[in-house]
PDB file of C-alpha atoms in Angstrom:
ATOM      1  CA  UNK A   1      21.186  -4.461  24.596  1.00 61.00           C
ATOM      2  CA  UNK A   2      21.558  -5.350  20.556  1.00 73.00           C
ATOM      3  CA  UNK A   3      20.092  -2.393  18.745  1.00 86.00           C
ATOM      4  CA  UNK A   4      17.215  -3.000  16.577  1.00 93.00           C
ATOM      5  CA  UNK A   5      17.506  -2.155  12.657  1.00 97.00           C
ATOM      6  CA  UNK A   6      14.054  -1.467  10.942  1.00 98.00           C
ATOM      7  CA  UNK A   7      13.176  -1.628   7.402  1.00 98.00           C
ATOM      8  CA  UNK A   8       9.917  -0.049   6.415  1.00 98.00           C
ATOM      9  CA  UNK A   9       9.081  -1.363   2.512  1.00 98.00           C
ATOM     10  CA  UNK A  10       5.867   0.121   0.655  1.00 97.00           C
ATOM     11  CA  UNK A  11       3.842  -2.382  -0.974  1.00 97.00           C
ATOM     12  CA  UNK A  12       2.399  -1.748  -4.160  1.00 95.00           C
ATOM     13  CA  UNK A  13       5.488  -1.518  -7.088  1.00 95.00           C
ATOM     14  CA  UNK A  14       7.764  -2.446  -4.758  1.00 97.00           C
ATOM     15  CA  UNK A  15       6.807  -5.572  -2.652  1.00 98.00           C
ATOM     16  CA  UNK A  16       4.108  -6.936  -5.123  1.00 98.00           C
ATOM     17  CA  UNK A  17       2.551  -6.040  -8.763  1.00 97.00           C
ATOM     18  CA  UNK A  18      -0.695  -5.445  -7.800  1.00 96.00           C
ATOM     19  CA  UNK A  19      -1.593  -3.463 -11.039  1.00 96.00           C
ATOM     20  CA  UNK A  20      -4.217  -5.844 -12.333  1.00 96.00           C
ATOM     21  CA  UNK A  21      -6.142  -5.946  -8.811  1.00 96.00           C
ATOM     22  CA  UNK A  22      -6.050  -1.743  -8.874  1.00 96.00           C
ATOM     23  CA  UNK A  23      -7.279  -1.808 -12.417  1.00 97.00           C
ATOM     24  CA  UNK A  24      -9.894  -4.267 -11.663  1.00 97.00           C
ATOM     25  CA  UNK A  25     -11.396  -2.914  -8.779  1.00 97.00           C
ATOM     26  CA  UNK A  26     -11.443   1.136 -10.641  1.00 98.00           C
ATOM     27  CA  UNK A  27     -13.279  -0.935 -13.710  1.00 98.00           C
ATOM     28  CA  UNK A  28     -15.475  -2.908 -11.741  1.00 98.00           C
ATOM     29  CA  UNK A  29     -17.200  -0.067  -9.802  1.00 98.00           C
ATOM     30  CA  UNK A  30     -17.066   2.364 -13.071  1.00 98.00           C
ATOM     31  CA  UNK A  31     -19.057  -0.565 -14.442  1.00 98.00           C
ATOM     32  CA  UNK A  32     -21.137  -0.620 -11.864  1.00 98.00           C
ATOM     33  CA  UNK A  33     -22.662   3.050 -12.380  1.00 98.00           C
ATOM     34  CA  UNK A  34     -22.521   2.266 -15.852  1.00 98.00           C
ATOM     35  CA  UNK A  35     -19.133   4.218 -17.081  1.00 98.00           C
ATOM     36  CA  UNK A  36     -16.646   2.733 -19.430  1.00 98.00           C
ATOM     37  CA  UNK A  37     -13.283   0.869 -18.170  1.00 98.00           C
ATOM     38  CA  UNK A  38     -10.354   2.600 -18.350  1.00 98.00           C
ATOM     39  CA  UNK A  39      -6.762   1.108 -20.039  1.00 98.00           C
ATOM     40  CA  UNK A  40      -4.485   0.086 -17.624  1.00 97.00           C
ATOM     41  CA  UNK A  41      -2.289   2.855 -18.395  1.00 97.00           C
ATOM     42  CA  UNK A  42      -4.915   5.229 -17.859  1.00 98.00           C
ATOM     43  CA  UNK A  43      -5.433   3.625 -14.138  1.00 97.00           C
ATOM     44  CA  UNK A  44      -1.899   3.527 -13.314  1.00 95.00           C
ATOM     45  CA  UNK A  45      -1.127   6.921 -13.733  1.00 95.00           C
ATOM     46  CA  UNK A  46      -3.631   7.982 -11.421  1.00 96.00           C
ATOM     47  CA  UNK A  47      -2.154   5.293  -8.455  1.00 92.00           C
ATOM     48  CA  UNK A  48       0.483   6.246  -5.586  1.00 86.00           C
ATOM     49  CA  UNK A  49      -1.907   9.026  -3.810  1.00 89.00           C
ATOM     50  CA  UNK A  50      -4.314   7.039  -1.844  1.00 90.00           C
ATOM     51  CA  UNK A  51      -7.766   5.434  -2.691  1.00 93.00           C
ATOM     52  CA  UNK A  52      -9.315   9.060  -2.495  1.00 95.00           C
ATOM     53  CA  UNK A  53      -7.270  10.392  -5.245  1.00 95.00           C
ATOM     54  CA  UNK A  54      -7.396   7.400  -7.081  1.00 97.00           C
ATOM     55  CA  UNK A  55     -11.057   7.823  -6.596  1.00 97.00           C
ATOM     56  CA  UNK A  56     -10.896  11.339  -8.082  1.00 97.00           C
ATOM     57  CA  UNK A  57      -8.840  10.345 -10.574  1.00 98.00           C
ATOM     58  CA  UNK A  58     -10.550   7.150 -12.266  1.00 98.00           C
ATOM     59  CA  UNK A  59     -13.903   9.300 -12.639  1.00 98.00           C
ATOM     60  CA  UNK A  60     -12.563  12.316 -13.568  1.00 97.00           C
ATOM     61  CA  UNK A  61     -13.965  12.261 -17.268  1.00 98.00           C
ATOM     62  CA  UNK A  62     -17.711  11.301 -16.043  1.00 98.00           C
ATOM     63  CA  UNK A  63     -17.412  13.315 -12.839  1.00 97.00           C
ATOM     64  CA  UNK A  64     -18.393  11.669  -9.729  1.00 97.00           C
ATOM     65  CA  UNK A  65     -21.450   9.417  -9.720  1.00 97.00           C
ATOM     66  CA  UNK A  66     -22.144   9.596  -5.724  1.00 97.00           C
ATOM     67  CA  UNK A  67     -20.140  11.751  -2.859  1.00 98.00           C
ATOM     68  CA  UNK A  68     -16.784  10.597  -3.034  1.00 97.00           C
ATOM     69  CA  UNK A  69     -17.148   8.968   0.518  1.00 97.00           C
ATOM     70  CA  UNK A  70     -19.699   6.585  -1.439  1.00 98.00           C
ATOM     71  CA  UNK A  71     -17.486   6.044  -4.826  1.00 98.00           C
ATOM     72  CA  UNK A  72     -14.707   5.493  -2.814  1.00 96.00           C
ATOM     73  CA  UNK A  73     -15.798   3.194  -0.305  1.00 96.00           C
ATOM     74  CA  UNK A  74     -17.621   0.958  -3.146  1.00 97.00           C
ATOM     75  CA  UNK A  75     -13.960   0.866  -5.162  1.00 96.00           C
ATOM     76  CA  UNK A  76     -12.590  -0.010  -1.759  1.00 94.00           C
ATOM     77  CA  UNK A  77     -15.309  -3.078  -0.871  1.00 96.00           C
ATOM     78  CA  UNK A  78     -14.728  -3.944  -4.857  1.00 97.00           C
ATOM     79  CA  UNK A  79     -10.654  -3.974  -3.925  1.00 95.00           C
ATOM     80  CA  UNK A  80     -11.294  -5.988  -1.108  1.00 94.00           C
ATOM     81  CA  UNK A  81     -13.770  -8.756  -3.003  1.00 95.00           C
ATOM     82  CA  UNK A  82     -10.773  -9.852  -4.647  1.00 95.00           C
ATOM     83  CA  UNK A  83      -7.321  -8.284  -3.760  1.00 95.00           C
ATOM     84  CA  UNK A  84      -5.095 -11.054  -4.782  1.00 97.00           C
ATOM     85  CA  UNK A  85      -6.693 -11.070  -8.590  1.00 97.00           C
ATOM     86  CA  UNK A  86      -4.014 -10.697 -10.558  1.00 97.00           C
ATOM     87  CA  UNK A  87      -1.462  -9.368  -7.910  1.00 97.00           C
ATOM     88  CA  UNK A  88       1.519 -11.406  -6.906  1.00 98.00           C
ATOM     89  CA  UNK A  89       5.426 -10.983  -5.075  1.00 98.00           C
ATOM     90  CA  UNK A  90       8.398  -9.435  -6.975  1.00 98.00           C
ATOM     91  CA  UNK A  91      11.041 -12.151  -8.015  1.00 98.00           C
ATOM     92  CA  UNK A  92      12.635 -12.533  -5.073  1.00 98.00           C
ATOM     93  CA  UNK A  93      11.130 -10.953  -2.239  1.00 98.00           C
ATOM     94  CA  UNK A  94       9.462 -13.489  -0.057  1.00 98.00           C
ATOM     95  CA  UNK A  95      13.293 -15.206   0.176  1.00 98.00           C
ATOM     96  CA  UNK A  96      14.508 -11.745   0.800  1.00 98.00           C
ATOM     97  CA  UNK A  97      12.262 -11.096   3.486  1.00 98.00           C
ATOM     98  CA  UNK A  98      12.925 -13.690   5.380  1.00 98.00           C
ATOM     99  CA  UNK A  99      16.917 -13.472   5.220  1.00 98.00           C
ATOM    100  CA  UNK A 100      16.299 -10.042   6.413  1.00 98.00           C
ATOM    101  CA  UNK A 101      14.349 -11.080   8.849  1.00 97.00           C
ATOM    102  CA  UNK A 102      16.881 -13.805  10.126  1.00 97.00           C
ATOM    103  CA  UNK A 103      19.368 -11.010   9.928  1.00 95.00           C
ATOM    104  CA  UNK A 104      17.574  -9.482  12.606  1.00 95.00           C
ATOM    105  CA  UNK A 105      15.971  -7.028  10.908  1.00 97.00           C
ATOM    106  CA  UNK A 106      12.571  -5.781  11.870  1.00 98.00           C
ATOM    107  CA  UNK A 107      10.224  -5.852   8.539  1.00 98.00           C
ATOM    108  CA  UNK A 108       6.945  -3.555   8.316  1.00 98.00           C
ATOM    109  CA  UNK A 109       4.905  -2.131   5.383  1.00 98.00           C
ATOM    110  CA  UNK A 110       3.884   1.704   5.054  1.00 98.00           C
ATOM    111  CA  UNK A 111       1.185   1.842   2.115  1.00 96.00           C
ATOM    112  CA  UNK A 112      -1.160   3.933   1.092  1.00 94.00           C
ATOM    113  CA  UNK A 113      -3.314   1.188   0.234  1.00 92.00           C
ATOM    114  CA  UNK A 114      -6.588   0.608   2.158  1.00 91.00           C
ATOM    115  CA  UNK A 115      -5.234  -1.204   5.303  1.00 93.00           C
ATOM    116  CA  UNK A 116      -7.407  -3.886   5.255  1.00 91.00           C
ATOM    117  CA  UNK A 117      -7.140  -4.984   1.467  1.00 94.00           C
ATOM    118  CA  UNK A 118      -3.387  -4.802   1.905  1.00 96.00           C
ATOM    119  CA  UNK A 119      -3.662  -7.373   5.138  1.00 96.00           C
ATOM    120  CA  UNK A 120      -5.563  -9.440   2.604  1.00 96.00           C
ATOM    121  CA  UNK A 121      -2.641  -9.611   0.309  1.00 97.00           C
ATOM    122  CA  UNK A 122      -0.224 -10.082   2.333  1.00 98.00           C
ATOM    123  CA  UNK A 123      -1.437 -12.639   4.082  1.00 98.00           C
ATOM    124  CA  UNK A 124      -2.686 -14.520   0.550  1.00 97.00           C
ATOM    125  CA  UNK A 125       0.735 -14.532  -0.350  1.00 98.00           C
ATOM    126  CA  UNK A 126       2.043 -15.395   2.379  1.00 97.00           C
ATOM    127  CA  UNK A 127       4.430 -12.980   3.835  1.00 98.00           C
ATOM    128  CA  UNK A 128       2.641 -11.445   6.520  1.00 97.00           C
ATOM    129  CA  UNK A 129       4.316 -13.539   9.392  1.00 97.00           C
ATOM    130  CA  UNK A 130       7.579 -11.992   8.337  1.00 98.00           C
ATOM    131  CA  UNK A 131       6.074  -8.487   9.019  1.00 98.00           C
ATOM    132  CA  UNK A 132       6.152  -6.767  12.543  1.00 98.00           C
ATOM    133  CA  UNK A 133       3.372  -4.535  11.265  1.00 97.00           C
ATOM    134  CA  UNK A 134       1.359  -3.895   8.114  1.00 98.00           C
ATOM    135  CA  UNK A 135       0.419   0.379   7.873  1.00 98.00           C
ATOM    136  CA  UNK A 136      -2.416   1.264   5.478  1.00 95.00           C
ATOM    137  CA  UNK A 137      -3.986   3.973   4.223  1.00 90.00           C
ATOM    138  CA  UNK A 138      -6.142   5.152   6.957  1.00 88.00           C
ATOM    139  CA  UNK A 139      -4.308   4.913   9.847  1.00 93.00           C
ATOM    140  CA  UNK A 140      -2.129   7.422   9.750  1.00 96.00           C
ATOM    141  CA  UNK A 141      -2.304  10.667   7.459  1.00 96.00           C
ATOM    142  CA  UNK A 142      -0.904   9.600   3.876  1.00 94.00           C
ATOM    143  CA  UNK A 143       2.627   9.457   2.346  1.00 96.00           C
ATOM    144  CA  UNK A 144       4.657  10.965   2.570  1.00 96.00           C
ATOM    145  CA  UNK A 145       3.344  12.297   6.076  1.00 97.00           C
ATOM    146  CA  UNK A 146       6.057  10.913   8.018  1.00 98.00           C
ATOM    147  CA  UNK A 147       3.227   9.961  11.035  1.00 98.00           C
ATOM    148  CA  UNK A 148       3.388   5.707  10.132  1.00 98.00           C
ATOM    149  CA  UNK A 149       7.393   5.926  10.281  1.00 98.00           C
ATOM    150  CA  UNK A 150       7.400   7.847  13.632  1.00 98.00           C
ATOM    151  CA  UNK A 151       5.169   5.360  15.128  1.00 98.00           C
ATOM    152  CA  UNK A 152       7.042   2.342  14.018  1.00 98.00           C
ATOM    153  CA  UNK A 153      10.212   4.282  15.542  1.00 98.00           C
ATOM    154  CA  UNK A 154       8.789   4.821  18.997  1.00 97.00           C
ATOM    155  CA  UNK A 155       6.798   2.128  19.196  1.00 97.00           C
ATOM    156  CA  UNK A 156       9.681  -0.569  18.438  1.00 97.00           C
ATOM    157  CA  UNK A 157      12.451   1.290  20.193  1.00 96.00           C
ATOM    158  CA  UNK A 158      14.382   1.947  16.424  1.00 97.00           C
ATOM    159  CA  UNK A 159      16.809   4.815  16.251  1.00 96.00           C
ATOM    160  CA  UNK A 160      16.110   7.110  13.495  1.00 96.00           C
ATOM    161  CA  UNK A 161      19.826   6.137  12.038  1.00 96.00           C
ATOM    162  CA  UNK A 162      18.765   2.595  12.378  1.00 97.00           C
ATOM    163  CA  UNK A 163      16.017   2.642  10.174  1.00 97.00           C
ATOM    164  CA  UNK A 164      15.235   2.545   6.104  1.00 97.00           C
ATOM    165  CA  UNK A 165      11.850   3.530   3.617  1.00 98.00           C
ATOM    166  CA  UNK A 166      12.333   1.475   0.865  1.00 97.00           C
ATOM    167  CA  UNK A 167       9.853   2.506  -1.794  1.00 96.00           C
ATOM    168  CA  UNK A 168       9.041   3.375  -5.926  1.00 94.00           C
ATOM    169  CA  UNK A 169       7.809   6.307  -5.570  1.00 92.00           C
ATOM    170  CA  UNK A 170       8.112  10.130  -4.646  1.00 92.00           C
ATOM    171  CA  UNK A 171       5.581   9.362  -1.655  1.00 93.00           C
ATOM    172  CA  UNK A 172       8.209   6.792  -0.289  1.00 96.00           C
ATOM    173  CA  UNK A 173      11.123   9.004  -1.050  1.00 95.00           C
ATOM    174  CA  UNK A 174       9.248  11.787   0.762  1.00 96.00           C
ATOM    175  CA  UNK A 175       7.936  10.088   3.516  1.00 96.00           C
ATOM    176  CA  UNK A 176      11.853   9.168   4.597  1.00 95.00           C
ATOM    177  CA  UNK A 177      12.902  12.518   4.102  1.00 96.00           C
ATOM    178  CA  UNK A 178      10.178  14.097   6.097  1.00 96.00           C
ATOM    179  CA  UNK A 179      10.614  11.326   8.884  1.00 95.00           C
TER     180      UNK A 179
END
């Protein structure tokens, strides 16, 4: 039996540039209760945690408007309006995708990003076919939890040696260490 190889890729800063479609949807819904937009700057330092902390983050200087259930959920249905605006692949990555995936490599994404807007964008540009499984905030605890990367190892049959995170960020370093 040929062994399987997995590579597990986050999404946001390392697949695509999504920072106009984050910045958007924070601005939008601060707009909505009637708050100032924030620089993009401002919004990207307060990304890589979750829509929660993001959440948190991008009302911080107003304080919450609404439970954070509420805010959150409205930034999330804001997200999800339009999650392509402004977002688009790396250089490169749809072609590298799919030599991987002729390699025989199995290809899934681990994000922290709300699972359903990140289905969106994947499949609006185009790469989801190439994917064995798309993980989102959600379904799983967050990264770096190691939970999504344990799954993807038991449920495709992927020895722990046999497997890569491939990631921007200290959630995506962590979450491979802690798997």
């Amino acid at each position: 039996m040929e062994k399987r190889k997995l590579l597990m890729f986050d999404l946001d800063g390392t697949l695509i540039d999504s920072v106009g479609g984050i910045v958007q949807s924070v601005n939008v819904t601060r707009i909505q209760y009637g708050f100032a937009p924030l620089s993009e700057n401002v919004v990207v330092s307060f990304t890589g945690d979750g829509i929660a902390k993001l959440t948190e983050r991008s009302f911080a200087d107003v304080g919450l408007p609404e439970s954070l259930d509420i805010v959150k959920q409205k930034m999330m249905d804001n997200y999800a309006a339009d999650p392509l605006y402004k977002t688009g692949l790396y250089d490169g990555v749809k072609v590298t995708l799919e030599k991987l995936s002729s390699c025989g490599w199995l290809l899934a994404v681990i994000s922290n990003k709300p699972e359903v807007v990140g289905e969106k964008i994947l499949e609006g540009l185009d790469i989801m076919p190439l994917l064995c499984e798309n993980i989102g905030g959600g379904r799983f605890p967050l990264k770096p939890a190691p939970d999504a990367i344990d799954y993807l190892l038991e449920k495709y049959a992927v020895a722990r040696e046999d497997a890569m995170m491939v990631g921007d960020n200290h959630t995506d370093i962590n979450c491979g260490k802690n798997a």
